[in-house]
Coordinates of C-alpha atoms in Angstrom, one line a residue:
Chain K
X12 CA 0.0 0.0 0.2
X13 CA 2.9 2.2 0.2
X14 CA 4.0 2.4 -3.2
X15 CA 3.4 5.8 -4.7
X16 CA 0.4 4.9 -7.1
X17 CA -1.2 3.0 -4.3
X18 CA -0.7 6.0 -1.7
X19 CA -2.1 8.4 -4.3
X20 CA -5.3 6.3 -4.3
X21 CA -5.4 5.5 -0.6
X22 CA -5.0 9.4 0.4
X23 CA -7.8 10.3 -2.1
X24 CA -10.3 7.7 -0.7
X25 CA -10.5 9.9 2.3
X26 CA -11.0 13.0 0.3
X27 CA -13.3 12.6 -2.7
X28 CA -16.8 12.0 -2.3
X29 CA -19.8 11.2 -4.4
X30 CA -20.6 14.2 -6.6
X31 CA -17.2 15.9 -6.7
X32 CA -15.4 17.5 -9.4
X33 CA -11.7 16.4 -9.8
X34 CA -9.0 16.7 -12.2
X35 CA -6.4 14.0 -13.5
X36 CA -3.8 16.6 -14.8
X37 CA -1.7 13.9 -16.8
X38 CA -4.0 11.1 -17.8
X39 CA -1.3 8.8 -19.1
X40 CA -2.6 5.1 -19.3
X41 CA -5.8 6.1 -17.5
X42 CA -5.2 4.3 -14.4
X43 CA -5.7 7.5 -12.0
X44 CA -8.4 8.8 -14.4
X45 CA -10.3 5.3 -14.1
X46 CA -9.9 5.4 -10.2
X47 CA -11.2 9.0 -10.1
X48 CA -14.3 8.1 -12.3
X49 CA -15.1 5.2 -9.7
X50 CA -14.9 7.6 -6.8
X51 CA -16.8 10.8 -7.9
X52 CA -19.9 8.4 -8.4
X53 CA -22.8 9.1 -10.9
X54 CA -23.1 12.5 -10.2
X55 CA -19.5 13.5 -10.1
X56 CA -17.1 14.7 -12.8
X57 CA -13.7 14.0 -13.8
X58 CA -11.4 16.5 -16.3
X59 CA -8.5 14.3 -17.6
X60 CA -5.8 16.2 -19.7
X61 CA -3.1 14.9 -21.9
X62 CA -1.3 15.9 -24.8
X63 CA -0.8 12.6 -26.4
X64 CA -3.7 11.1 -28.5
X65 CA -2.6 7.7 -27.5
X66 CA -2.7 8.7 -23.8
X67 CA -6.5 10.1 -24.6
X68 CA -7.6 6.9 -26.5
X69 CA -6.1 4.5 -24.0
X70 CA -7.9 6.2 -21.1
X71 CA -11.2 6.3 -23.2
X72 CA -11.1 2.6 -23.7
X73 CA -10.6 1.9 -20.1
X74 CA -13.4 4.1 -19.2
X75 CA -15.7 2.4 -21.8
X76 CA -14.9 -1.0 -20.8
X77 CA -15.8 -0.1 -17.1
X78 CA -18.8 1.9 -18.3
X79 CA -17.7 5.1 -16.7
X80 CA -16.8 7.3 -19.5
X81 CA -19.7 9.5 -19.1
X82 CA -18.3 10.8 -16.1
X83 CA -15.1 11.8 -17.7
X84 CA -14.3 14.7 -19.7
X85 CA -11.2 13.9 -21.7
X86 CA -9.0 16.9 -23.0
X87 CA -6.3 16.5 -25.7
X88 CA -4.6 19.4 -24.2
X89 CA -2.0 20.4 -21.8
X90 CA -2.7 20.4 -18.1
X91 CA -1.9 24.2 -18.3
X92 CA -5.2 24.5 -19.8
X93 CA -6.8 23.5 -16.3
X94 CA -6.8 27.2 -16.0
X95 CA -9.6 27.6 -18.5
X96 CA -12.4 26.4 -16.4
X97 CA -13.1 27.6 -13.0
X98 CA -15.1 25.1 -11.5
X99 CA -13.6 24.3 -7.7
X100 CA -12.2 20.9 -7.5
X101 CA -11.8 18.5 -4.7
X102 CA -8.6 16.7 -5.9
X103 CA -5.9 16.9 -8.5
X104 CA -3.4 14.3 -9.5
X105 CA -0.1 15.0 -11.4
X106 CA 2.1 12.3 -12.8
X107 CA 5.2 14.2 -13.8
X108 CA 7.8 12.7 -16.3
X109 CA 7.0 10.6 -19.2
X110 CA 3.9 8.1 -20.1
X111 CA 4.9 4.7 -18.9
X112 CA 5.4 2.6 -22.0
X113 CA 4.9 5.5 -24.2
X114 CA 7.4 7.8 -26.0
X115 CA 9.9 8.7 -23.4
X116 CA 11.0 12.0 -24.9
X117 CA 7.7 13.4 -24.7
X118 CA 7.5 14.5 -20.9
X119 CA 6.1 17.3 -19.0
X120 CA 8.1 20.5 -18.9
X121 CA 8.9 22.6 -15.8
X122 CA 7.7 25.9 -17.2
X123 CA 4.1 24.4 -18.0
X124 CA 4.1 22.0 -14.8
X125 CA 4.3 25.3 -12.7
X126 CA 1.4 26.8 -14.5
X127 CA -0.6 24.0 -14.0
X128 CA -0.1 23.5 -10.4
X129 CA -0.7 27.1 -10.1
X130 CA -4.0 26.7 -11.9
X131 CA -4.8 23.5 -9.7
X132 CA -4.0 25.4 -6.5
X133 CA -6.3 28.3 -7.5
X134 CA -9.0 25.8 -8.2
X135 CA -8.8 23.6 -5.2
X136 CA -11.6 23.4 -2.6
X137 CA -11.0 23.7 0.9
X138 CA -10.6 20.2 2.3
X139 CA -9.3 19.2 -1.2
X140 CA -5.9 17.7 -2.0
X141 CA -3.3 17.9 -5.0
X142 CA -1.2 14.8 -5.4
X143 CA 2.2 15.3 -7.3
X144 CA 4.0 12.3 -8.2
X145 CA 7.6 13.6 -9.3
X146 CA 9.9 11.3 -11.1
X147 CA 13.4 13.0 -11.1
X148 CA 15.3 10.1 -12.9
X149 CA 14.5 11.2 -16.7
X150 CA 16.3 13.8 -18.4
X151 CA 15.0 17.2 -17.1
X152 CA 13.4 15.5 -14.2
X153 CA 15.7 17.1 -11.4
X154 CA 14.8 20.5 -12.9
X155 CA 11.1 19.4 -12.4
X156 CA 11.5 18.2 -9.0
X157 CA 13.2 21.5 -8.0
X158 CA 10.3 23.2 -9.6
X159 CA 7.9 21.4 -7.4
X160 CA 9.7 22.1 -4.2
X161 CA 9.8 25.7 -4.9
X162 CA 6.2 25.8 -5.7
X163 CA 5.3 24.1 -2.4
X164 CA 8.0 26.3 -0.4
X165 CA 5.7 29.3 -1.5
X166 CA 2.6 27.9 0.1
X167 CA 1.2 29.5 3.4
X168 CA 1.2 27.2 6.1
X169 CA -2.0 28.9 7.4
X170 CA -3.9 27.4 4.5
X171 CA -2.0 24.5 3.4
X172 CA -0.4 21.4 4.5
X173 CA 2.2 19.8 2.2
X174 CA 3.8 16.4 3.0
X175 CA 6.7 14.9 1.1
X176 CA 6.8 11.1 0.8
X177 CA 9.7 9.0 -0.4
X178 CA 10.8 5.8 -0.4
X179 CA 13.9 5.3 2.3
X180 CA 15.4 2.3 0.7
X181 CA 15.5 3.7 -3.0
X182 CA 18.3 5.1 -4.4
X183 CA 19.0 8.7 -5.5
X184 CA 16.8 10.5 -7.6
X185 CA 13.9 7.9 -6.8
X186 CA 10.6 9.2 -7.3
X187 CA 8.6 10.9 -4.5
X188 CA 5.3 11.9 -3.9
X189 CA 4.1 15.6 -2.7
X190 CA 0.7 15.8 -1.0
X191 CA -0.9 19.3 -0.5
X192 CA -3.9 19.7 1.4
X193 CA -5.9 23.0 1.6
X194 CA -7.4 23.3 5.0
X195 CA -11.2 23.5 5.5
X196 CA -12.8 26.8 6.4
X197 CA -13.3 25.5 9.8
X198 CA -9.6 25.2 10.8
Chain Q
X3 CA -5.9 14.2 6.8
X4 CA -2.1 15.0 6.4
X5 CA -1.2 15.6 9.9
X6 CA 0.9 12.7 11.3
X7 CA -1.6 11.7 13.8
X8 CA -4.2 11.5 11.1
X9 CA -2.0 9.8 8.4
X10 CA -1.3 6.9 11.0
X11 CA -4.9 6.1 11.3
X12 CA -5.7 6.6 7.7
X13 CA -2.7 4.2 6.5
X14 CA -3.7 1.7 9.1
X15 CA -7.3 1.7 8.1
X16 CA -6.1 0.0 4.7
X17 CA -4.1 -2.7 6.8
X18 CA -5.8 -3.7 9.8
X19 CA -8.9 -6.0 9.6
X20 CA -11.5 -7.7 12.2
X21 CA -9.6 -10.2 14.2
X22 CA -5.9 -9.0 13.8
X23 CA -3.5 -8.5 16.7
X24 CA -1.9 -5.1 16.8
X25 CA 0.4 -3.5 19.2
X26 CA 0.4 0.4 20.4
X27 CA 4.2 0.3 21.8
X28 CA 3.7 3.7 23.7
X29 CA -0.1 4.2 24.6
X30 CA 0.5 7.8 25.9
X31 CA -2.7 9.3 26.2
X32 CA -4.6 6.5 24.5
X33 CA -5.8 7.9 21.2
X34 CA -3.9 5.4 19.0
X35 CA -5.0 2.5 21.4
X36 CA -8.6 3.5 21.2
X37 CA -8.4 3.7 17.4
X38 CA -6.7 0.3 17.2
X39 CA -9.5 -1.1 19.5
X40 CA -12.1 -0.1 17.2
X41 CA -10.2 -1.5 14.3
X42 CA -9.7 -5.0 15.4
X43 CA -13.3 -5.5 16.3
X44 CA -14.8 -7.9 18.8
X45 CA -12.4 -10.9 18.0
X46 CA -9.3 -8.9 17.7
X47 CA -6.4 -8.0 20.4
X48 CA -4.5 -4.9 20.9
X49 CA -1.4 -4.7 23.2
X50 CA -0.5 -1.5 24.6
X51 CA 2.5 -0.8 26.6
X52 CA 3.8 2.3 28.6
X53 CA 6.3 2.7 31.4
X54 CA 3.9 5.6 33.2
X55 CA 1.2 4.3 35.2
X56 CA -1.0 7.6 34.3
X57 CA -0.6 6.7 30.5
X58 CA -2.1 3.3 31.3
X59 CA -4.8 4.5 33.7
X60 CA -5.7 7.4 31.0
X61 CA -6.0 4.7 28.3
X62 CA -8.0 2.5 30.2
X63 CA -10.5 5.1 31.1
X64 CA -10.8 5.9 27.6
X65 CA -11.3 2.4 26.6
X66 CA -13.8 1.9 29.3
X67 CA -15.9 4.9 28.1
X68 CA -16.1 3.6 24.6
X69 CA -16.7 -0.3 25.9
X70 CA -13.7 -1.3 24.2
X71 CA -11.4 -2.4 27.3
X72 CA -11.9 -6.2 26.6
X73 CA -10.1 -6.1 23.5
X74 CA -7.2 -4.5 25.0
X75 CA -4.1 -5.8 27.0
X76 CA -2.5 -2.9 28.9
X77 CA 1.0 -3.3 29.8
X78 CA 2.8 -1.1 32.5
X79 CA 6.2 -2.1 30.9
X80 CA 8.6 -0.7 28.4
X81 CA 7.9 -1.5 24.9
X82 CA 10.9 -3.6 24.6
X83 CA 8.9 -6.2 26.2
X84 CA 7.0 -6.4 23.0
X85 CA 9.8 -9.5 22.4
X86 CA 8.3 -11.4 25.5
X87 CA 5.4 -12.4 23.4
X88 CA 5.4 -14.2 19.8
X89 CA 2.0 -13.9 18.5
X90 CA 2.3 -12.3 15.0
X91 CA 0.8 -8.9 14.5
X92 CA -0.4 -6.9 12.0
X93 CA 0.5 -3.4 13.1
X94 CA 2.5 -1.6 15.7
X95 CA 2.5 2.2 16.3
X96 CA 5.3 3.9 17.9
X97 CA 5.3 7.5 19.1
X98 CA 8.6 8.5 20.1
X99 CA 9.4 11.3 22.8
X100 CA 7.2 12.2 25.5
X101 CA 3.6 11.9 26.5
X102 CA 1.9 15.1 25.3
X103 CA 0.8 16.9 28.4
X104 CA 2.8 14.7 30.7
X105 CA 6.4 14.8 32.3
X106 CA 8.7 15.7 29.4
X107 CA 11.8 14.4 31.1
X108 CA 10.3 10.9 30.7
X109 CA 10.9 10.2 26.8
X110 CA 11.6 7.0 24.9
X111 CA 15.3 6.3 24.9
X112 CA 17.3 5.2 21.8
X113 CA 18.7 1.9 23.4
X114 CA 15.3 0.7 24.2
X115 CA 13.7 2.0 21.1
X116 CA 16.1 0.0 18.9
X117 CA 15.3 -3.2 20.8
X118 CA 11.5 -2.5 20.6
X119 CA 11.6 -1.9 16.9
X120 CA 13.5 -5.1 16.2
X121 CA 10.8 -6.9 18.3
X122 CA 7.9 -5.4 16.4
X123 CA 9.6 -6.3 13.0
X124 CA 10.3 -9.9 14.0
X125 CA 6.7 -10.1 15.0
X126 CA 5.2 -8.5 11.9
X127 CA 3.0 -10.4 9.7
X128 CA 3.2 -10.1 5.8
X129 CA 1.0 -7.3 4.6
X130 CA 1.4 -5.4 8.1
X131 CA 2.8 -2.3 9.2
X132 CA 4.9 -0.6 11.4
X133 CA 4.4 3.2 11.8
X134 CA 6.9 5.4 13.8
X135 CA 6.2 8.9 14.5
X136 CA 9.5 10.6 15.4
X137 CA 9.9 14.0 17.2
X138 CA 13.3 15.1 16.9
X139 CA 12.7 18.3 18.9
X140 CA 13.0 17.1 22.4
X141 CA 16.3 16.7 24.0
X142 CA 17.9 13.3 22.9
X143 CA 15.5 13.5 19.9
X144 CA 17.9 13.9 17.0
X145 CA 19.7 10.9 18.3
X146 CA 16.5 8.8 18.5
X147 CA 15.5 10.1 14.9
X148 CA 18.9 8.9 13.7
X149 CA 18.3 5.5 15.4
X150 CA 15.3 5.0 13.4
X151 CA 17.0 6.1 10.0
X152 CA 19.8 3.5 10.9
X153 CA 17.3 0.8 11.8
X154 CA 15.2 1.5 8.5
X155 CA 18.5 1.6 6.2
X156 CA 19.2 -2.0 7.5
X157 CA 15.8 -3.3 6.1
X158 CA 15.8 -5.5 2.7
X159 CA 14.2 -3.8 0.0
X160 CA 12.9 -7.2 -1.2
X161 CA 10.8 -7.8 1.9
X162 CA 10.0 -4.2 3.1
X163 CA 9.0 -0.8 1.7
X164 CA 9.7 2.2 4.1
X165 CA 8.4 5.5 3.4
X166 CA 9.4 8.7 5.0
X167 CA 6.8 11.4 5.4
X168 CA 7.3 14.8 6.5
X169 CA 5.9 18.3 6.5
X170 CA 7.4 20.4 3.5
X171 CA 6.2 23.7 5.2
X172 CA 7.7 22.8 8.7
X173 CA 10.9 24.2 10.4
X174 CA 14.1 21.9 11.2
X175 CA 13.6 19.2 13.3
X176 CA 10.0 18.9 12.8
X177 CA 8.4 15.8 13.4
X178 CA 8.3 13.2 10.7
X179 CA 6.5 9.6 10.1
X180 CA 8.3 6.2 8.9
X181 CA 5.9 3.9 7.7
X182 CA 7.3 0.2 7.2
X183 CA 5.5 -2.4 5.1
X184 CA 6.3 -5.9 5.2
X185 CA 5.5 -7.3 1.9
X186 CA 2.8 -10.3 1.7
X187 CA 4.4 -13.7 0.6
X188 CA 2.5 -13.1 -2.7
X189 CA 5.0 -10.6 -4.0

């Protein structure tokens, strides 16, 4: 349960409820999109973004196979375009780097990642969570990891909690997970 | 949900099932013991340890108030004595440092903490989890934090996953959580 992919789902299970709107910022092979579609229920909505047509089609097939495609709006677009809508969201998942099994030269880029993170933060509801899986080992990955750390360091401790989660038995440049929670108004 | 105390409970919710035997290595004010007693159900068993009589009595009162005391075996003893029993356990919670609201000069000690961690590891079932909340800010806390890191570094990556979880917005010597999962035989 402590693998990053499992942790993301386990953490969000405590956050997402039926009827929520959520975002998969990089749908990749669609595993997170499918999970999100299950969690938001019949009345919820998932927005999933990817710049690669194969990512969108793979994800769409998975959703159709599970009868969940009506809950999901697939965007063949960069996750930067998260900013184009304004509906508040309960959760956003980022998987940085390249698509597993896909073209490794097509990766998320630091500049657009920052804009996407800022848009996600802007749209995040109180009590909501942003999860960012960071893979520093690919070319440019270290820069992207640093961009994420800088982004988090600017958050106000009054409004956010940000946890860094990493495998203690892994080698250098191992993946890590950042979980950002926006405090609910009550706090 | 990302506070260390909340994370511990959230992670264990995915691990502990009805009928399990689990350990609270430092029952302190009894919040974790109470949570564990709820999770293991009617047929489960919690062993809770503390060297301070007030910790044991506070915990006992909480359990009685919730009608859960029959599921819990309270031990007025150091967590080192975990080694005296051999029943396999599904989960072990360690809260290092001093008891909140109690005598701050009475803290867990590196030498006994290591022995307790080793005993916990020895008794951990496949699929089980050890959670260690580390508070480096108290006197001796840095040494204890180092002891935990050294303990974890010796674990075999083949049999265990160990995640380090820390608040990115906190100051130096902030608390951190270590979650150790023993892989199930199937893997």
